Amino acid sequence: MAVRLVAVALCGLAAVWFGIRVFRTRSMVRSALALLFAMAALGGLFLALEAEFLGVLQLMMMATEMAVMAIFMVMYMMDPGGLGQMEMTHQKRLARGAGALGGLGAAALAVGLALGGGWGPISAAAPSPAAQNHDLGIELMERSMMIFETAGVTILVAMVAATAVALGRRR
Amino acid sequence: MITLTVALLIGAALFGIGLYGALSQTNLVMIMMGIELMLGAALVNLVAFWRFLHPDVYAGQMFFLIVMTVMALEMAVGFGVATARFRAAGSVEMEEAAELQG
């Protein structure tokens, strides 16, 4: 229990730290790497929460996604290395206020519900990884099949739409 | 209870950071990074709720997969728009895209 709490806290703090670093550097490549590390720390957090399949999925998917993102950044940024010290922020006060309000509001809700006992009974044990994989497979193929299929079709539509948008008009 | 609260606090912090990034950045790719962080916060909450409240119900993990799909779609469509914008204007700076306000 204590080990899990320490692991969750460490991975979570790492994710928050790298999340802050994403917007604290002028180098876009560093930003992409910081986001990659933040997402990897979230993968570790999921593993610490005994969601093994989701943790590994997060690690694999985010590593690929951030690699693609880094390529796009180098392609499209005028100053991907941040050497020109370009200012790339605006409406900072509004953003800080909204971020603080959103974060503190969600934190206050979590702490308030925990103190008030609003979550109900807390489960001590999670199913084994093998049982999780089996039961998630059953969930995907039975009760949530329509949702799963809809997600697949949505991915296909987004792929076609993104390609069509990116190709633009041809003469 | 403590671990659940810690996980939710981490999610809240990530959400706040992501919201700050999405609102403060002028570059389309950086705005997408902020949105990714907010969706990451949602993932943390989903896993924490599944683990500590209903580990025997797999709708929570299913919801996780849907949010992860949304993250991938956001990236795909976002980069499609970025490519179109870069071709049209030579930049993905949103400060220079006032005509997209509608």
mmCIF file of C-alpha atoms in Angstrom:
data_model
loop_
_atom_site.group_PDB
_atom_site.id
_atom_site.type_symbol
_atom_site.label_atom_id
_atom_site.label_comp_id
_atom_site.label_asym_id
_atom_site.label_seq_id
_atom_site.Cartn_x
_atom_site.Cartn_y
_atom_site.Cartn_z
ATOM 1 C CA MET A 1 0.000 0.000 0.000
ATOM 2 C CA ALA A 2 2.705 2.471 1.061
ATOM 3 C CA VAL A 3 4.935 1.384 -1.829
ATOM 4 C CA ARG A 4 2.102 1.939 -4.285
ATOM 5 C CA LEU A 5 1.378 5.364 -2.817
ATOM 6 C CA VAL A 6 5.045 6.370 -3.144
ATOM 7 C CA ALA A 7 5.186 5.060 -6.729
ATOM 8 C CA VAL A 8 1.984 6.910 -7.671
ATOM 9 C CA ALA A 9 3.219 10.117 -6.060
ATOM 10 C CA LEU A 10 6.665 9.927 -7.692
ATOM 11 C CA CYS A 11 5.323 9.158 -11.174
ATOM 12 C CA GLY A 12 2.655 11.840 -10.757
ATOM 13 C CA LEU A 13 5.146 14.475 -9.625
ATOM 14 C CA ALA A 14 7.397 13.567 -12.553
ATOM 15 C CA ALA A 15 4.432 13.956 -14.930
ATOM 16 C CA VAL A 16 3.525 17.347 -13.427
ATOM 17 C CA TRP A 17 7.159 18.523 -13.508
ATOM 18 C CA PHE A 18 7.622 17.574 -17.150
ATOM 19 C CA GLY A 19 4.178 19.045 -17.918
ATOM 20 C CA ILE A 20 5.382 22.374 -16.529
ATOM 21 C CA ARG A 21 8.649 22.073 -18.513
ATOM 22 C CA VAL A 22 6.631 21.758 -21.755
ATOM 23 C CA PHE A 23 5.664 25.430 -21.493
ATOM 24 C CA ARG A 24 8.786 26.710 -19.737
ATOM 25 C CA THR A 25 11.250 26.241 -22.567
ATOM 26 C CA ARG A 26 11.596 28.146 -25.820
ATOM 27 C CA SER A 27 12.939 25.097 -27.644
ATOM 28 C CA MET A 28 10.146 23.193 -29.348
ATOM 29 C CA VAL A 29 12.203 20.026 -29.444
ATOM 30 C CA ARG A 30 12.640 20.220 -25.673
ATOM 31 C CA SER A 31 8.914 20.840 -25.320
ATOM 32 C CA ALA A 32 8.134 17.698 -27.319
ATOM 33 C CA LEU A 33 10.615 15.678 -25.266
ATOM 34 C CA ALA A 34 9.190 17.060 -22.003
ATOM 35 C CA LEU A 35 5.689 16.040 -23.116
ATOM 36 C CA LEU A 36 7.027 12.606 -24.045
ATOM 37 C CA PHE A 37 8.503 12.214 -20.554
ATOM 38 C CA ALA A 38 5.291 13.501 -18.952
ATOM 39 C CA MET A 39 3.255 10.916 -20.869
ATOM 40 C CA ALA A 40 5.787 8.195 -20.033
ATOM 41 C CA ALA A 41 5.500 9.150 -16.352
ATOM 42 C CA LEU A 42 1.721 8.811 -16.700
ATOM 43 C CA GLY A 43 2.300 5.330 -18.116
ATOM 44 C CA GLY A 44 4.341 4.540 -14.992
ATOM 45 C CA LEU A 45 1.517 5.957 -12.882
ATOM 46 C CA PHE A 46 -0.976 3.617 -14.543
ATOM 47 C CA LEU A 47 1.348 0.673 -13.921
ATOM 48 C CA ALA A 48 1.600 1.738 -10.257
ATOM 49 C CA LEU A 49 -2.202 1.809 -10.135
ATOM 50 C CA GLU A 50 -2.187 -1.847 -11.295
ATOM 51 C CA ALA A 51 -3.688 -1.045 -14.701
ATOM 52 C CA GLU A 52 -0.928 -2.945 -16.495
ATOM 53 C CA PHE A 53 -2.481 -3.117 -19.950
ATOM 54 C CA LEU A 54 -3.377 0.571 -19.972
ATOM 55 C CA GLY A 55 0.068 1.539 -18.669
ATOM 56 C CA VAL A 56 1.908 -0.356 -21.386
ATOM 57 C CA LEU A 57 -0.539 0.957 -24.002
ATOM 58 C CA GLN A 58 0.135 4.508 -22.822
ATOM 59 C CA LEU A 59 3.911 4.015 -23.002
ATOM 60 C CA MET A 60 3.826 2.504 -26.503
ATOM 61 C CA MET A 61 1.310 4.922 -27.971
ATOM 62 C CA MET A 62 2.711 8.099 -26.494
ATOM 63 C CA ALA A 63 6.301 7.299 -27.479
ATOM 64 C CA THR A 64 5.155 6.991 -31.093
ATOM 65 C CA GLU A 65 2.878 10.009 -30.916
ATOM 66 C CA MET A 66 5.501 12.313 -29.455
ATOM 67 C CA ALA A 67 8.084 11.172 -32.005
ATOM 68 C CA VAL A 68 5.636 12.153 -34.764
ATOM 69 C CA MET A 69 4.956 15.445 -32.983
ATOM 70 C CA ALA A 70 8.685 16.243 -32.784
ATOM 71 C CA ILE A 71 9.007 15.680 -36.558
ATOM 72 C CA PHE A 72 6.112 18.068 -37.255
ATOM 73 C CA MET A 73 7.594 20.652 -34.931
ATOM 74 C CA VAL A 74 10.906 20.666 -36.732
ATOM 75 C CA MET A 75 9.014 20.888 -40.051
ATOM 76 C CA TYR A 76 6.714 23.774 -39.160
ATOM 77 C CA MET A 77 8.451 25.842 -36.530
ATOM 78 C CA MET A 78 10.360 28.896 -37.603
ATOM 79 C CA ASP A 79 12.744 28.404 -34.690
ATOM 80 C CA PRO A 80 12.470 24.794 -33.452
ATOM 81 C CA GLY A 81 15.638 25.013 -31.378
ATOM 82 C CA GLY A 82 14.556 28.180 -29.581
ATOM 83 C CA LEU A 83 17.826 29.917 -30.433
ATOM 84 C CA GLY A 84 16.088 33.093 -31.635
ATOM 85 C CA GLN A 85 14.316 33.609 -28.273
ATOM 86 C CA MET A 86 10.977 34.175 -30.041
ATOM 87 C CA GLU A 87 8.032 35.126 -27.849
ATOM 88 C CA MET A 88 5.363 32.498 -28.439
ATOM 89 C CA THR A 89 2.822 33.272 -25.744
ATOM 90 C CA HIS A 90 -0.115 35.635 -25.422
ATOM 91 C CA GLN A 91 -2.899 36.470 -22.932
ATOM 92 C CA LYS A 92 -0.706 35.138 -20.140
ATOM 93 C CA ARG A 93 -2.741 36.588 -17.288
ATOM 94 C CA LEU A 94 -5.989 35.053 -18.554
ATOM 95 C CA ALA A 95 -4.244 31.717 -19.156
ATOM 96 C CA ARG A 96 -2.679 31.685 -15.685
ATOM 97 C CA GLY A 97 -6.005 32.550 -14.079
ATOM 98 C CA ALA A 98 -7.930 29.924 -16.044
ATOM 99 C CA GLY A 99 -5.264 27.274 -15.408
ATOM 100 C CA ALA A 100 -5.152 28.024 -11.677
ATOM 101 C CA LEU A 101 -8.944 28.103 -11.460
ATOM 102 C CA GLY A 102 -9.346 24.820 -13.337
ATOM 103 C CA GLY A 103 -6.570 23.022 -11.447
ATOM 104 C CA LEU A 104 -7.450 24.319 -7.995
ATOM 105 C CA GLY A 105 -11.164 23.770 -8.585
ATOM 106 C CA ALA A 106 -10.610 20.133 -9.544
ATOM 107 C CA ALA A 107 -8.200 19.669 -6.610
ATOM 108 C CA ALA A 108 -10.669 21.211 -4.154
ATOM 109 C CA LEU A 109 -13.402 18.919 -5.463
ATOM 110 C CA ALA A 110 -11.171 15.844 -5.057
ATOM 111 C CA VAL A 111 -10.095 16.763 -1.511
ATOM 112 C CA GLY A 112 -13.593 17.825 -0.471
ATOM 113 C CA LEU A 113 -15.155 14.585 -1.648
ATOM 114 C CA ALA A 114 -12.379 12.552 0.014
ATOM 115 C CA LEU A 115 -12.862 14.344 3.347
ATOM 116 C CA GLY A 116 -16.627 14.079 3.127
ATOM 117 C CA GLY A 117 -16.529 10.363 2.308
ATOM 118 C CA GLY A 118 -18.330 11.001 -0.969
ATOM 119 C CA TRP A 119 -16.469 8.318 -2.925
ATOM 120 C CA GLY A 120 -18.055 5.446 -1.027
ATOM 121 C CA PRO A 121 -16.210 2.182 -0.345
ATOM 122 C CA ILE A 122 -12.648 2.004 -1.684
ATOM 123 C CA SER A 123 -11.561 -1.263 -3.318
ATOM 124 C CA ALA A 124 -8.351 -2.673 -1.834
ATOM 125 C CA ALA A 125 -7.442 -5.155 -4.565
ATOM 126 C CA ALA A 126 -7.447 -4.963 -8.349
ATOM 127 C CA PRO A 127 -7.951 -7.965 -10.659
ATOM 128 C CA SER A 128 -4.778 -9.698 -11.838
ATOM 129 C CA PRO A 129 -3.272 -8.480 -15.155
ATOM 130 C CA ALA A 130 -4.410 -11.647 -16.942
ATOM 131 C CA ALA A 131 -7.937 -11.256 -15.590
ATOM 132 C CA GLN A 132 -7.953 -7.599 -16.640
ATOM 133 C CA ASN A 133 -6.934 -8.444 -20.209
ATOM 134 C CA HIS A 134 -9.522 -11.204 -20.427
ATOM 135 C CA ASP A 135 -12.351 -9.146 -18.968
ATOM 136 C CA LEU A 136 -11.494 -6.058 -21.043
ATOM 137 C CA GLY A 137 -11.534 -8.235 -24.159
ATOM 138 C CA ILE A 138 -14.949 -9.570 -23.208
ATOM 139 C CA GLU A 139 -16.139 -5.999 -22.544
ATOM 140 C CA LEU A 140 -14.858 -4.861 -25.951
ATOM 141 C CA MET A 141 -16.389 -7.738 -27.843
ATOM 142 C CA GLU A 142 -19.718 -7.856 -26.049
ATOM 143 C CA ARG A 143 -21.229 -4.955 -24.101
ATOM 144 C CA SER A 144 -19.112 -2.130 -25.568
ATOM 145 C CA MET A 145 -18.728 -3.511 -29.078
ATOM 146 C CA MET A 146 -20.764 -0.747 -30.712
ATOM 147 C CA ILE A 147 -18.657 1.917 -28.958
ATOM 148 C CA PHE A 148 -15.472 0.110 -30.008
ATOM 149 C CA GLU A 149 -16.604 -0.148 -33.621
ATOM 150 C CA THR A 150 -17.686 3.501 -33.613
ATOM 151 C CA ALA A 151 -14.216 4.490 -32.380
ATOM 152 C CA GLY A 152 -12.657 2.488 -35.221
ATOM 153 C CA VAL A 153 -14.863 4.133 -37.860
ATOM 154 C CA THR A 154 -14.150 7.540 -36.315
ATOM 155 C CA ILE A 155 -10.410 6.916 -36.627
ATOM 156 C CA LEU A 156 -10.884 6.005 -40.303
ATOM 157 C CA VAL A 157 -12.944 9.156 -40.929
ATOM 158 C CA ALA A 158 -10.346 11.304 -39.145
ATOM 159 C CA MET A 159 -7.532 9.747 -41.207
ATOM 160 C CA VAL A 160 -9.355 10.489 -44.460
ATOM 161 C CA ALA A 161 -10.339 13.995 -43.302
ATOM 162 C CA ALA A 162 -6.828 14.864 -42.096
ATOM 163 C CA THR A 163 -5.311 13.655 -45.380
ATOM 164 C CA ALA A 164 -7.893 15.574 -47.420
ATOM 165 C CA VAL A 165 -7.303 18.761 -45.423
ATOM 166 C CA ALA A 166 -3.537 18.419 -45.660
ATOM 167 C CA LEU A 167 -3.549 17.761 -49.419
ATOM 168 C CA GLY A 168 -5.459 20.952 -50.158
ATOM 169 C CA ARG A 169 -6.835 21.972 -53.539
ATOM 170 C CA ARG A 170 -5.220 20.664 -56.670
ATOM 171 C CA ARG A 171 -5.314 22.464 -59.986
ATOM 172 C CA MET B 1 -8.491 6.742 -0.114
ATOM 173 C CA ILE B 2 -5.157 8.584 0.113
ATOM 174 C CA THR B 3 -3.820 7.068 -3.109
ATOM 175 C CA LEU B 4 -7.057 7.919 -4.923
ATOM 176 C CA THR B 5 -6.873 11.513 -3.693
ATOM 177 C CA VAL B 6 -3.187 11.788 -4.675
ATOM 178 C CA ALA B 7 -3.999 10.506 -8.174
ATOM 179 C CA LEU B 8 -6.878 12.965 -8.500
ATOM 180 C CA LEU B 9 -4.657 15.833 -7.325
ATOM 181 C CA ILE B 10 -2.092 14.895 -9.960
ATOM 182 C CA GLY B 11 -4.882 14.892 -12.542
ATOM 183 C CA ALA B 12 -6.037 18.318 -11.345
ATOM 184 C CA ALA B 13 -2.497 19.720 -11.601
ATOM 185 C CA LEU B 14 -2.058 18.332 -15.124
ATOM 186 C CA PHE B 15 -5.433 19.754 -16.153
ATOM 187 C CA GLY B 16 -4.473 23.199 -14.878
ATOM 188 C CA ILE B 17 -1.102 23.112 -16.650
ATOM 189 C CA GLY B 18 -2.724 21.924 -19.879
ATOM 190 C CA LEU B 19 -5.384 24.627 -19.723
ATOM 191 C CA TYR B 20 -2.708 27.265 -19.163
ATOM 192 C CA GLY B 21 -0.739 25.947 -22.145
ATOM 193 C CA ALA B 22 -3.744 25.734 -24.473
ATOM 194 C CA LEU B 23 -4.737 29.321 -23.709
ATOM 195 C CA SER B 24 -1.307 30.954 -23.528
ATOM 196 C CA GLN B 25 0.532 29.489 -26.509
ATOM 197 C CA THR B 26 0.389 31.086 -29.947
ATOM 198 C CA ASN B 27 1.670 28.099 -31.892
ATOM 199 C CA LEU B 28 -0.837 25.494 -33.087
ATOM 200 C CA VAL B 29 1.406 22.564 -32.169
ATOM 201 C CA MET B 30 1.955 23.954 -28.651
ATOM 202 C CA ILE B 31 -1.799 24.452 -28.217
ATOM 203 C CA MET B 32 -2.243 20.795 -29.133
ATOM 204 C CA MET B 33 0.321 19.894 -26.459
ATOM 205 C CA GLY B 34 -1.815 21.684 -23.871
ATOM 206 C CA ILE B 35 -4.887 19.759 -25.000
ATOM 207 C CA GLU B 36 -2.891 16.507 -24.784
ATOM 208 C CA LEU B 37 -2.008 17.298 -21.177
ATOM 209 C CA MET B 38 -5.667 17.968 -20.331
ATOM 210 C CA LEU B 39 -6.677 14.660 -21.893
ATOM 211 C CA GLY B 40 -3.827 13.009 -19.951
ATOM 212 C CA ALA B 41 -5.386 14.399 -16.779
ATOM 213 C CA ALA B 42 -8.694 12.815 -17.795
ATOM 214 C CA LEU B 43 -6.888 9.489 -18.273
ATOM 215 C CA VAL B 44 -5.408 9.697 -14.759
ATOM 216 C CA ASN B 45 -8.859 10.276 -13.284
ATOM 217 C CA LEU B 46 -10.399 7.428 -15.278
ATOM 218 C CA VAL B 47 -7.746 4.925 -14.197
ATOM 219 C CA ALA B 48 -7.938 6.081 -10.559
ATOM 220 C CA PHE B 49 -11.729 5.796 -10.485
ATOM 221 C CA TRP B 50 -11.620 2.382 -12.131
ATOM 222 C CA ARG B 51 -8.930 1.097 -9.767
ATOM 223 C CA PHE B 52 -10.331 2.346 -6.481
ATOM 224 C CA LEU B 53 -14.089 2.524 -6.999
ATOM 225 C CA HIS B 54 -15.111 -0.145 -9.541
ATOM 226 C CA PRO B 55 -12.220 -2.476 -10.486
ATOM 227 C CA ASP B 56 -14.684 -5.193 -11.469
ATOM 228 C CA VAL B 57 -16.499 -3.001 -14.034
ATOM 229 C CA TYR B 58 -14.534 -2.507 -17.250
ATOM 230 C CA ALA B 59 -16.495 0.463 -18.565
ATOM 231 C CA GLY B 60 -13.787 2.637 -16.972
ATOM 232 C CA GLN B 61 -11.045 0.992 -19.038
ATOM 233 C CA MET B 62 -13.270 1.217 -22.106
ATOM 234 C CA PHE B 63 -13.679 4.937 -21.473
ATOM 235 C CA PHE B 64 -9.863 5.166 -21.208
ATOM 236 C CA LEU B 65 -9.517 3.615 -24.667
ATOM 237 C CA ILE B 66 -12.041 6.100 -26.083
ATOM 238 C CA VAL B 67 -10.160 9.077 -24.578
ATOM 239 C CA MET B 68 -6.915 7.688 -25.991
ATOM 240 C CA THR B 69 -8.617 7.452 -29.388
ATOM 241 C CA VAL B 70 -9.678 11.082 -29.041
ATOM 242 C CA MET B 71 -6.043 12.010 -28.300
ATOM 243 C CA ALA B 72 -4.877 10.281 -31.475
ATOM 244 C CA LEU B 73 -7.654 11.880 -33.549
ATOM 245 C CA GLU B 74 -6.847 15.312 -32.154
ATOM 246 C CA MET B 75 -3.239 14.858 -33.219
ATOM 247 C CA ALA B 76 -4.157 13.602 -36.701
ATOM 248 C CA VAL B 77 -6.697 16.329 -37.477
ATOM 249 C CA GLY B 78 -4.551 18.991 -35.775
ATOM 250 C CA PHE B 79 -1.536 18.140 -37.902
ATOM 251 C CA GLY B 80 -3.757 18.056 -40.994
ATOM 252 C CA VAL B 81 -4.936 21.587 -40.207
ATOM 253 C CA ALA B 82 -1.345 22.626 -39.416
ATOM 254 C CA THR B 83 -0.179 21.316 -42.779
ATOM 255 C CA ALA B 84 -2.966 23.179 -44.614
ATOM 256 C CA ARG B 85 -2.232 26.356 -42.660
ATOM 257 C CA PHE B 86 1.493 26.107 -43.294
ATOM 258 C CA ARG B 87 0.872 25.736 -47.021
ATOM 259 C CA ALA B 88 -1.511 28.686 -47.088
ATOM 260 C CA ALA B 89 0.304 31.112 -44.799
ATOM 261 C CA GLY B 90 3.813 29.712 -44.293
ATOM 262 C CA SER B 91 3.338 29.610 -40.531
ATOM 263 C CA VAL B 92 1.294 27.861 -37.828
ATOM 264 C CA GLU B 93 1.279 30.901 -35.526
ATOM 265 C CA MET B 94 -2.301 31.498 -34.428
ATOM 266 C CA GLU B 95 -1.616 35.200 -33.836
ATOM 267 C CA GLU B 96 -1.377 35.483 -37.619
ATOM 268 C CA ALA B 97 -4.619 33.593 -38.229
ATOM 269 C CA ALA B 98 -7.183 36.248 -37.304
ATOM 270 C CA GLU B 99 -9.279 35.349 -40.354
ATOM 271 C CA LEU B 100 -10.073 31.973 -38.760
ATOM 272 C CA GLN B 101 -12.062 33.728 -36.022
ATOM 273 C CA GLY B 102 -15.179 33.516 -38.146
#
